[in-house]
Amino acid sequence: MNMTLDELKARAKADLDNAFEKGKSQGGGGDPKSNPLYYMVLKASQWEGVVFPEGFNLIAEFINAPTALSSVFSETKGVHSVKLVCKESVTMPFNRFARVSEIRVIDLTEFKPIPTTIDLFVYNNPNIVSILGKLNLSSCTNVNNAFGLAKALEDIDFVENSIMISIAFNNCPLLTAKSLNNIMLGLSPAVTGQTLTLPAYATVKATYDAKYGEGAWDILAASKTNWTMAYR
Amino acid sequence: MKIETVKYLWANEGMWLTDGKIYAKVLKLAEGRSAEEFHEITDEEYNTILAAMSAEAEES
């Protein structure tokens, strides 16, 4: 469904008990291409399927910590970036968040969620380039297809040693050397039987060694003795 | 001095390595796993499996 900015504001207002008006009074609102600040309590599926004005940049600050952010921007159009702000660290579902959307940047630098699931997180989003901030997967039990078909993904980071289950980036050939390093540092040394799936070996090695030195990738891979690595 | 080496399994041209769950052109095995756990399948067989997995993900 196509929504105008006024309709989006109206939805926010109706859903959020005048929270939008509060945000507007504190300087938010206005031209969506000028980073409007919306104080809102995002909830699961809130904007699913909505067509935003083109190039929309959204900042959502949580007054109260969300309980679930599943599918919030799933199948949306028009959203360029999403920044989430919350002072509390929240354990909650975060799956399908930007699945099949056009979002290019997800900024979690001021939000530290502890997802219980991130399956289909940015699945089939061919525009996502950067996921900023450290994802903490220490409580995550489902990462199925979280980054599937996210072929433009370059930037990602994880809390060290927080990746506890098999995870795949085989559709992400543009991961930077820093991101590859972040993924490897994210692998837990305390698990067994898990697999990290990556793009082609030649691609990964060339990217990583170009920054960290010839042979650096093989040395780092060798150190992760408890993880199987599958290169597509 | 500590020397670490890494062993890779490489699929033959036009083939994929699999144990039924993992699919790869190249594998670095975790400690405790052996090459004997894996066998090769053709590109065509892999693409058929991949199409089925993709359809399942799309339906999610």
PDB file of N, CA and C in Angstrom, chain A residues 17-111:
ATOM      1  N   ASP A  17      -0.078   6.678  20.579  1.00  0.00           N
ATOM      2  CA  ASP A  17      -0.591   7.459  21.690  1.00  0.00           C
ATOM      3  C   ASP A  17       0.064   8.828  21.738  1.00  0.00           C
ATOM      4  N   ASN A  18       0.024   9.488  20.577  1.00  0.00           N
ATOM      5  CA  ASN A  18       0.574  10.846  20.459  1.00  0.00           C
ATOM      6  C   ASN A  18       2.084  10.915  20.610  1.00  0.00           C
ATOM      7  N   ALA A  19       2.738   9.769  20.523  1.00  0.00           N
ATOM      8  CA  ALA A  19       4.195   9.809  20.625  1.00  0.00           C
ATOM      9  C   ALA A  19       4.791  10.602  19.479  1.00  0.00           C
ATOM     10  N   PHE A  20       4.170  10.501  18.292  1.00  0.00           N
ATOM     11  CA  PHE A  20       4.696  11.251  17.154  1.00  0.00           C
ATOM     12  C   PHE A  20       4.587  12.740  17.397  1.00  0.00           C
ATOM     13  N   GLU A  21       3.470  13.168  17.969  1.00  0.00           N
ATOM     14  CA  GLU A  21       3.312  14.592  18.238  1.00  0.00           C
ATOM     15  C   GLU A  21       4.381  15.083  19.202  1.00  0.00           C
ATOM     16  N   LYS A  22       4.707  14.206  20.151  1.00  0.00           N
ATOM     17  CA  LYS A  22       5.773  14.560  21.099  1.00  0.00           C
ATOM     18  C   LYS A  22       7.074  14.745  20.336  1.00  0.00           C
ATOM     19  N   GLY A  23       7.365  13.798  19.454  1.00  0.00           N
ATOM     20  CA  GLY A  23       8.594  13.900  18.684  1.00  0.00           C
ATOM     21  C   GLY A  23       8.593  15.123  17.786  1.00  0.00           C
ATOM     22  N   LYS A  24       7.452  15.375  17.205  1.00  0.00           N
ATOM     23  CA  LYS A  24       7.350  16.529  16.312  1.00  0.00           C
ATOM     24  C   LYS A  24       7.601  17.815  17.092  1.00  0.00           C
ATOM     25  N   SER A  25       7.050  17.878  18.291  1.00  0.00           N
ATOM     26  CA  SER A  25       7.221  19.082  19.102  1.00  0.00           C
ATOM     27  C   SER A  25       8.662  19.259  19.538  1.00  0.00           C
ATOM     28  N   GLN A  26       9.418  18.168  19.520  1.00  0.00           N
ATOM     29  CA  GLN A  26      10.818  18.256  19.913  1.00  0.00           C
ATOM     30  C   GLN A  26      11.740  18.393  18.715  1.00  0.00           C
ATOM     31  N   GLY A  27      11.125  18.717  17.575  1.00  0.00           N
ATOM     32  CA  GLY A  27      11.949  19.041  16.422  1.00  0.00           C
ATOM     33  C   GLY A  27      11.939  18.011  15.325  1.00  0.00           C
ATOM     34  N   GLY A  28      11.123  16.988  15.459  1.00  0.00           N
ATOM     35  CA  GLY A  28      11.045  15.974  14.428  1.00  0.00           C
ATOM     36  C   GLY A  28      10.037  16.321  13.357  1.00  0.00           C
ATOM     37  N   GLY A  29       9.811  15.365  12.444  1.00  0.00           N
ATOM     38  CA  GLY A  29       8.850  15.606  11.383  1.00  0.00           C
ATOM     39  C   GLY A  29       9.476  16.340  10.225  1.00  0.00           C
ATOM     40  N   GLY A  30       8.654  16.836   9.341  1.00  0.00           N
ATOM     41  CA  GLY A  30       9.160  17.618   8.214  1.00  0.00           C
ATOM     42  C   GLY A  30       9.488  16.754   7.015  1.00  0.00           C
ATOM     43  N   ASP A  31      10.362  17.231   6.182  1.00  0.00           N
ATOM     44  CA  ASP A  31      10.737  16.566   4.941  1.00  0.00           C
ATOM     45  C   ASP A  31      11.391  15.221   5.251  1.00  0.00           C
ATOM     46  N   PRO A  32      10.839  14.140   4.760  1.00  0.00           N
ATOM     47  CA  PRO A  32      11.408  12.827   5.103  1.00  0.00           C
ATOM     48  C   PRO A  32      12.838  12.652   4.616  1.00  0.00           C
ATOM     49  N   LYS A  33      13.243  13.438   3.623  1.00  0.00           N
ATOM     50  CA  LYS A  33      14.607  13.321   3.129  1.00  0.00           C
ATOM     51  C   LYS A  33      15.588  14.135   3.961  1.00  0.00           C
ATOM     52  N   SER A  34      15.068  14.745   5.031  1.00  0.00           N
ATOM     53  CA  SER A  34      15.934  15.504   5.928  1.00  0.00           C
ATOM     54  C   SER A  34      16.030  14.827   7.277  1.00  0.00           C
ATOM     55  N   ASN A  35      15.974  13.513   7.275  1.00  0.00           N
ATOM     56  CA  ASN A  35      16.099  12.725   8.505  1.00  0.00           C
ATOM     57  C   ASN A  35      15.119  13.160   9.582  1.00  0.00           C
ATOM     58  N   PRO A  36      13.834  12.962   9.352  1.00  0.00           N
ATOM     59  CA  PRO A  36      12.875  13.313  10.402  1.00  0.00           C
ATOM     60  C   PRO A  36      13.104  12.413  11.608  1.00  0.00           C
ATOM     61  N   LEU A  37      12.859  12.937  12.769  1.00  0.00           N
ATOM     62  CA  LEU A  37      13.021  12.175  14.000  1.00  0.00           C
ATOM     63  C   LEU A  37      11.646  11.789  14.496  1.00  0.00           C
ATOM     64  N   TYR A  38      11.404  10.519  14.515  1.00  0.00           N
ATOM     65  CA  TYR A  38      10.109  10.040  14.975  1.00  0.00           C
ATOM     66  C   TYR A  38      10.295   9.298  16.293  1.00  0.00           C
ATOM     67  N   TYR A  39       9.663   9.773  17.319  1.00  0.00           N
ATOM     68  CA  TYR A  39       9.672   9.042  18.564  1.00  0.00           C
ATOM     69  C   TYR A  39       8.534   8.041  18.505  1.00  0.00           C
ATOM     70  N   MET A  40       8.880   6.807  18.398  1.00  0.00           N
ATOM     71  CA  MET A  40       7.806   5.852  18.264  1.00  0.00           C
ATOM     72  C   MET A  40       8.171   4.533  18.921  1.00  0.00           C
ATOM     73  N   VAL A  41       7.201   3.789  19.241  1.00  0.00           N
ATOM     74  CA  VAL A  41       7.390   2.441  19.761  1.00  0.00           C
ATOM     75  C   VAL A  41       7.125   1.496  18.597  1.00  0.00           C
ATOM     76  N   LEU A  42       8.181   1.098  17.913  1.00  0.00           N
ATOM     77  CA  LEU A  42       8.003   0.162  16.825  1.00  0.00           C
ATOM     78  C   LEU A  42       7.528  -1.174  17.370  1.00  0.00           C
ATOM     79  N   LYS A  43       6.678  -1.801  16.642  1.00  0.00           N
ATOM     80  CA  LYS A  43       6.229  -3.122  17.054  1.00  0.00           C
ATOM     81  C   LYS A  43       6.242  -4.039  15.845  1.00  0.00           C
ATOM     82  N   ALA A  44       6.158  -5.295  16.091  1.00  0.00           N
ATOM     83  CA  ALA A  44       6.264  -6.288  15.037  1.00  0.00           C
ATOM     84  C   ALA A  44       5.274  -5.992  13.907  1.00  0.00           C
ATOM     85  N   SER A  45       5.785  -6.104  12.671  1.00  0.00           N
ATOM     86  CA  SER A  45       4.987  -5.945  11.452  1.00  0.00           C
ATOM     87  C   SER A  45       4.397  -4.555  11.280  1.00  0.00           C
ATOM     88  N   GLN A  46       4.887  -3.588  12.021  1.00  0.00           N
ATOM     89  CA  GLN A  46       4.246  -2.270  11.995  1.00  0.00           C
ATOM     90  C   GLN A  46       4.178  -1.652  10.606  1.00  0.00           C
ATOM     91  N   TRP A  47       5.273  -1.726   9.869  1.00  0.00           N
ATOM     92  CA  TRP A  47       5.287  -1.076   8.565  1.00  0.00           C
ATOM     93  C   TRP A  47       5.337  -2.094   7.419  1.00  0.00           C
ATOM     94  N   GLU A  48       5.040  -3.339   7.707  1.00  0.00           N
ATOM     95  CA  GLU A  48       5.165  -4.387   6.707  1.00  0.00           C
ATOM     96  C   GLU A  48       4.372  -4.054   5.449  1.00  0.00           C
ATOM     97  N   GLY A  49       5.050  -4.076   4.299  1.00  0.00           N
ATOM     98  CA  GLY A  49       4.383  -3.858   3.028  1.00  0.00           C
ATOM     99  C   GLY A  49       4.093  -2.407   2.675  1.00  0.00           C
ATOM    100  N   VAL A  50       4.496  -1.472   3.526  1.00  0.00           N
ATOM    101  CA  VAL A  50       4.185  -0.058   3.276  1.00  0.00           C
ATOM    102  C   VAL A  50       5.155   0.534   2.250  1.00  0.00           C
ATOM    103  N   VAL A  51       4.637   1.381   1.371  1.00  0.00           N
ATOM    104  CA  VAL A  51       5.472   2.108   0.415  1.00  0.00           C
ATOM    105  C   VAL A  51       5.707   3.502   0.980  1.00  0.00           C
ATOM    106  N   PHE A  52       6.926   3.757   1.403  1.00  0.00           N
ATOM    107  CA  PHE A  52       7.306   5.057   1.956  1.00  0.00           C
ATOM    108  C   PHE A  52       7.642   6.020   0.819  1.00  0.00           C
ATOM    109  N   PRO A  53       7.652   7.321   1.108  1.00  0.00           N
ATOM    110  CA  PRO A  53       8.179   8.258   0.108  1.00  0.00           C
ATOM    111  C   PRO A  53       9.609   7.864  -0.237  1.00  0.00           C
ATOM    112  N   GLU A  54       9.978   8.005  -1.501  1.00  0.00           N
ATOM    113  CA  GLU A  54      11.280   7.553  -1.968  1.00  0.00           C
ATOM    114  C   GLU A  54      12.414   8.223  -1.210  1.00  0.00           C
ATOM    115  N   GLY A  55      13.411   7.442  -0.831  1.00  0.00           N
ATOM    116  CA  GLY A  55      14.575   7.998  -0.153  1.00  0.00           C
ATOM    117  C   GLY A  55      14.345   8.322   1.308  1.00  0.00           C
ATOM    118  N   PHE A  56      13.382   7.668   1.921  1.00  0.00           N
ATOM    119  CA  PHE A  56      13.000   7.963   3.300  1.00  0.00           C
ATOM    120  C   PHE A  56      14.080   7.494   4.273  1.00  0.00           C
ATOM    121  N   ASN A  57      14.477   8.384   5.158  1.00  0.00           N
ATOM    122  CA  ASN A  57      15.435   8.035   6.209  1.00  0.00           C
ATOM    123  C   ASN A  57      14.710   8.110   7.545  1.00  0.00           C
ATOM    124  N   LEU A  58      14.691   7.040   8.280  1.00  0.00           N
ATOM    125  CA  LEU A  58      13.906   6.982   9.496  1.00  0.00           C
ATOM    126  C   LEU A  58      14.805   6.752  10.705  1.00  0.00           C
ATOM    127  N   ILE A  59      14.564   7.543  11.729  1.00  0.00           N
ATOM    128  CA  ILE A  59      15.216   7.336  13.014  1.00  0.00           C
ATOM    129  C   ILE A  59      14.114   7.040  14.021  1.00  0.00           C
ATOM    130  N   ALA A  60      14.205   5.929  14.682  1.00  0.00           N
ATOM    131  CA  ALA A  60      13.193   5.574  15.673  1.00  0.00           C
ATOM    132  C   ALA A  60      13.863   5.440  17.033  1.00  0.00           C
ATOM    133  N   GLU A  61      13.448   6.288  17.967  1.00  0.00           N
ATOM    134  CA  GLU A  61      13.984   6.197  19.317  1.00  0.00           C
ATOM    135  C   GLU A  61      12.917   5.598  20.217  1.00  0.00           C
ATOM    136  N   PHE A  62      13.309   4.582  20.946  1.00  0.00           N
ATOM    137  CA  PHE A  62      12.360   3.875  21.797  1.00  0.00           C
ATOM    138  C   PHE A  62      12.334   4.496  23.182  1.00  0.00           C
ATOM    139  N   ILE A  63      11.171   5.002  23.539  1.00  0.00           N
ATOM    140  CA  ILE A  63      11.011   5.469  24.906  1.00  0.00           C
ATOM    141  C   ILE A  63      10.941   4.257  25.831  1.00  0.00           C
ATOM    142  N   ASN A  64      10.161   3.284  25.414  1.00  0.00           N
ATOM    143  CA  ASN A  64      10.106   1.999  26.105  1.00  0.00           C
ATOM    144  C   ASN A  64      10.715   0.947  25.201  1.00  0.00           C
ATOM    145  N   ALA A  65      11.477   0.030  25.761  1.00  0.00           N
ATOM    146  CA  ALA A  65      12.143  -0.984  24.952  1.00  0.00           C
ATOM    147  C   ALA A  65      11.122  -1.823  24.203  1.00  0.00           C
ATOM    148  N   PRO A  66      11.395  -2.121  22.934  1.00  0.00           N
ATOM    149  CA  PRO A  66      10.463  -2.947  22.162  1.00  0.00           C
ATOM    150  C   PRO A  66      10.476  -4.385  22.673  1.00  0.00           C
ATOM    151  N   THR A  67       9.402  -5.086  22.426  1.00  0.00           N
ATOM    152  CA  THR A  67       9.334  -6.492  22.819  1.00  0.00           C
ATOM    153  C   THR A  67       9.574  -7.410  21.638  1.00  0.00           C
ATOM    154  N   ALA A  68       9.382  -6.901  20.440  1.00  0.00           N
ATOM    155  CA  ALA A  68       9.628  -7.681  19.225  1.00  0.00           C
ATOM    156  C   ALA A  68       9.717  -6.724  18.047  1.00  0.00           C
ATOM    157  N   LEU A  69      10.662  -6.978  17.178  1.00  0.00           N
ATOM    158  CA  LEU A  69      10.793  -6.152  15.970  1.00  0.00           C
ATOM    159  C   LEU A  69      10.743  -7.021  14.723  1.00  0.00           C
ATOM    160  N   SER A  70      10.019  -8.108  14.784  1.00  0.00           N
ATOM    161  CA  SER A  70       9.879  -8.993  13.633  1.00  0.00           C
ATOM    162  C   SER A  70       9.118  -8.282  12.525  1.00  0.00           C
ATOM    163  N   SER A  71       9.638  -8.402  11.305  1.00  0.00           N
ATOM    164  CA  SER A  71       8.927  -7.966  10.088  1.00  0.00           C
ATOM    165  C   SER A  71       8.567  -6.485  10.043  1.00  0.00           C
ATOM    166  N   VAL A  72       9.192  -5.647  10.862  1.00  0.00           N
ATOM    167  CA  VAL A  72       8.790  -4.242  10.917  1.00  0.00           C
ATOM    168  C   VAL A  72       8.863  -3.593   9.533  1.00  0.00           C
ATOM    169  N   PHE A  73       9.941  -3.829   8.820  1.00  0.00           N
ATOM    170  CA  PHE A  73      10.108  -3.215   7.503  1.00  0.00           C
ATOM    171  C   PHE A  73      10.091  -4.245   6.375  1.00  0.00           C
ATOM    172  N   SER A  74       9.564  -5.401   6.652  1.00  0.00           N
ATOM    173  CA  SER A  74       9.493  -6.449   5.647  1.00  0.00           C
ATOM    174  C   SER A  74       8.655  -5.991   4.455  1.00  0.00           C
ATOM    175  N   GLU A  75       9.206  -6.138   3.277  1.00  0.00           N
ATOM    176  CA  GLU A  75       8.530  -5.810   2.006  1.00  0.00           C
ATOM    177  C   GLU A  75       8.164  -4.339   1.874  1.00  0.00           C
ATOM    178  N   THR A  76       8.867  -3.467   2.597  1.00  0.00           N
ATOM    179  CA  THR A  76       8.637  -2.034   2.395  1.00  0.00           C
ATOM    180  C   THR A  76       9.372  -1.551   1.161  1.00  0.00           C
ATOM    181  N   LYS A  77       8.950  -0.416   0.671  1.00  0.00           N
ATOM    182  CA  LYS A  77       9.652   0.252  -0.424  1.00  0.00           C
ATOM    183  C   LYS A  77       9.911   1.689  -0.017  1.00  0.00           C
ATOM    184  N   GLY A  78      10.964   2.267  -0.569  1.00  0.00           N
ATOM    185  CA  GLY A  78      11.213   3.688  -0.370  1.00  0.00           C
ATOM    186  C   GLY A  78      12.127   4.025   0.788  1.00  0.00           C
ATOM    187  N   VAL A  79      12.257   3.126   1.761  1.00  0.00           N
ATOM    188  CA  VAL A  79      13.082   3.455   2.922  1.00  0.00           C
ATOM    189  C   VAL A  79      14.551   3.296   2.558  1.00  0.00           C
ATOM    190  N   HIS A  80      15.323   4.343   2.781  1.00  0.00           N
ATOM    191  CA  HIS A  80      16.752   4.308   2.461  1.00  0.00           C
ATOM    192  C   HIS A  80      17.562   3.830   3.657  1.00  0.00           C
ATOM    193  N   SER A  81      17.229   4.350   4.851  1.00  0.00           N
ATOM    194  CA  SER A  81      17.986   3.965   6.033  1.00  0.00           C
ATOM    195  C   SER A  81      17.087   3.945   7.254  1.00  0.00           C
ATOM    196  N   VAL A  82      17.486   3.121   8.212  1.00  0.00           N
ATOM    197  CA  VAL A  82      16.769   3.016   9.478  1.00  0.00           C
ATOM    198  C   VAL A  82      17.788   3.080  10.604  1.00  0.00           C
ATOM    199  N   LYS A  83      17.570   3.981  11.532  1.00  0.00           N
ATOM    200  CA  LYS A  83      18.420   4.056  12.725  1.00  0.00           C
ATOM    201  C   LYS A  83      17.534   3.822  13.930  1.00  0.00           C
ATOM    202  N   LEU A  84      17.925   2.892  14.767  1.00  0.00           N
ATOM    203  CA  LEU A  84      17.168   2.583  15.979  1.00  0.00           C
ATOM    204  C   LEU A  84      17.965   3.049  17.189  1.00  0.00           C
ATOM    205  N   VAL A  85      17.261   3.672  18.112  1.00  0.00           N
ATOM    206  CA  VAL A  85      17.922   4.212  19.306  1.00  0.00           C
ATOM    207  C   VAL A  85      17.183   3.712  20.539  1.00  0.00           C
ATOM    208  N   CYS A  86      17.895   3.099  21.455  1.00  0.00           N
ATOM    209  CA  CYS A  86      17.271   2.642  22.698  1.00  0.00           C
ATOM    210  C   CYS A  86      18.347   2.531  23.763  1.00  0.00           C
ATOM    211  N   LYS A  87      18.060   3.029  24.950  1.00  0.00           N
ATOM    212  CA  LYS A  87      19.059   2.986  26.017  1.00  0.00           C
ATOM    213  C   LYS A  87      19.154   1.606  26.645  1.00  0.00           C
ATOM    214  N   GLU A  88      18.080   0.831  26.521  1.00  0.00           N
ATOM    215  CA  GLU A  88      18.079  -0.500  27.132  1.00  0.00           C
ATOM    216  C   GLU A  88      18.587  -1.543  26.138  1.00  0.00           C
ATOM    217  N   SER A  89      19.235  -2.561  26.649  1.00  0.00           N
ATOM    218  CA  SER A  89      19.622  -3.704  25.831  1.00  0.00           C
ATOM    219  C   SER A  89      18.492  -4.718  25.926  1.00  0.00           C
ATOM    220  N   VAL A  90      17.960  -5.105  24.779  1.00  0.00           N
ATOM    221  CA  VAL A  90      16.713  -5.861  24.779  1.00  0.00           C
ATOM    222  C   VAL A  90      16.893  -7.231  24.128  1.00  0.00           C
ATOM    223  N   THR A  91      16.408  -8.261  24.800  1.00  0.00           N
ATOM    224  CA  THR A  91      16.371  -9.610  24.226  1.00  0.00           C
ATOM    225  C   THR A  91      15.002  -9.809  23.588  1.00  0.00           C
ATOM    226  N   MET A  92      14.982 -10.081  22.270  1.00  0.00           N
ATOM    227  CA  MET A  92      13.697 -10.095  21.574  1.00  0.00           C
ATOM    228  C   MET A  92      13.864 -10.690  20.173  1.00  0.00           C
ATOM    229  N   PRO A  93      12.777 -11.084  19.527  1.00  0.00           N
ATOM    230  CA  PRO A  93      12.852 -11.516  18.125  1.00  0.00           C
ATOM    231  C   PRO A  93      13.178 -10.326  17.228  1.00  0.00           C
ATOM    232  N   PHE A  94      14.058 -10.582  16.258  1.00  0.00           N
ATOM    233  CA  PHE A  94      14.484  -9.515  15.336  1.00  0.00           C
ATOM    234  C   PHE A  94      14.453 -10.049  13.901  1.00  0.00           C
ATOM    235  N   ASN A  95      13.699 -11.118  13.692  1.00  0.00           N
ATOM    236  CA  ASN A  95      13.710 -11.796  12.408  1.00  0.00           C
ATOM    237  C   ASN A  95      12.879 -11.061  11.360  1.00  0.00           C
ATOM    238  N   ARG A  96      13.207 -11.279  10.108  1.00  0.00           N
ATOM    239  CA  ARG A  96      12.488 -10.720   8.957  1.00  0.00           C
ATOM    240  C   ARG A  96      12.435  -9.196   9.022  1.00  0.00           C
ATOM    241  N   PHE A  97      13.272  -8.565   9.769  1.00  0.00           N
ATOM    242  CA  PHE A  97      13.205  -7.128  10.043  1.00  0.00           C
ATOM    243  C   PHE A  97      13.159  -6.306   8.759  1.00  0.00           C
ATOM    244  N   ALA A  98      14.096  -6.563   7.834  1.00  0.00           N
ATOM    245  CA  ALA A  98      14.143  -5.791   6.584  1.00  0.00           C
ATOM    246  C   ALA A  98      14.134  -6.728   5.388  1.00  0.00           C
ATOM    247  N   ARG A  99      13.469  -7.851   5.567  1.00  0.00           N
ATOM    248  CA  ARG A  99      13.348  -8.841   4.501  1.00  0.00           C
ATOM    249  C   ARG A  99      12.658  -8.236   3.278  1.00  0.00           C
ATOM    250  N   VAL A 100      13.188  -8.551   2.108  1.00  0.00           N
ATOM    251  CA  VAL A 100      12.599  -8.142   0.821  1.00  0.00           C
ATOM    252  C   VAL A 100      12.266  -6.648   0.847  1.00  0.00           C
ATOM    253  N   SER A 101      13.189  -5.846   1.331  1.00  0.00           N
ATOM    254  CA  SER A 101      12.994  -4.398   1.356  1.00  0.00           C
ATOM    255  C   SER A 101      14.105  -3.738   0.552  1.00  0.00           C
ATOM    256  N   GLU A 102      14.096  -2.400   0.551  1.00  0.00           N
ATOM    257  CA  GLU A 102      15.095  -1.657  -0.221  1.00  0.00           C
ATOM    258  C   GLU A 102      16.060  -0.912   0.691  1.00  0.00           C
ATOM    259  N   ILE A 103      15.983  -1.199   1.986  1.00  0.00           N
ATOM    260  CA  ILE A 103      16.793  -0.462   2.954  1.00  0.00           C
ATOM    261  C   ILE A 103      18.270  -0.675   2.688  1.00  0.00           C
ATOM    262  N   ARG A 104      19.032   0.390   2.667  1.00  0.00           N
ATOM    263  CA  ARG A 104      20.465   0.319   2.385  1.00  0.00           C
ATOM    264  C   ARG A 104      21.316   0.285   3.650  1.00  0.00           C
ATOM    265  N   VAL A 105      20.851   0.961   4.675  1.00  0.00           N
ATOM    266  CA  VAL A 105      21.641   1.052   5.903  1.00  0.00           C
ATOM    267  C   VAL A 105      20.743   0.781   7.105  1.00  0.00           C
ATOM    268  N   ILE A 106      21.165  -0.106   7.964  1.00  0.00           N
ATOM    269  CA  ILE A 106      20.519  -0.336   9.259  1.00  0.00           C
ATOM    270  C   ILE A 106      21.524   0.044  10.329  1.00  0.00           C
ATOM    271  N   ASP A 107      21.199   1.067  11.106  1.00  0.00           N
ATOM    272  CA  ASP A 107      22.145   1.608  12.086  1.00  0.00           C
ATOM    273  C   ASP A 107      21.712   1.183  13.483  1.00  0.00           C
ATOM    274  N   LEU A 108      22.493   0.309  14.079  1.00  0.00           N
ATOM    275  CA  LEU A 108      22.202  -0.190  15.429  1.00  0.00           C
ATOM    276  C   LEU A 108      23.244   0.289  16.435  1.00  0.00           C
ATOM    277  N   THR A 109      23.985   1.318  16.065  1.00  0.00           N
ATOM    278  CA  THR A 109      25.078   1.763  16.937  1.00  0.00           C
ATOM    279  C   THR A 109      24.589   2.311  18.268  1.00  0.00           C
ATOM    280  N   GLU A 110      23.339   2.774  18.299  1.00  0.00           N
ATOM    281  CA  GLU A 110      22.774   3.259  19.559  1.00  0.00           C
ATOM    282  C   GLU A 110      21.639   2.356  20.038  1.00  0.00           C
ATOM    283  N   PHE A 111      21.686   1.132  19.639  1.00  0.00           N
ATOM    284  CA  PHE A 111      20.681   0.160  20.038  1.00  0.00           C
ATOM    285  C   PHE A 111      21.387  -1.178  20.114  1.00  0.00           C
TER     286      PHE A 111
END
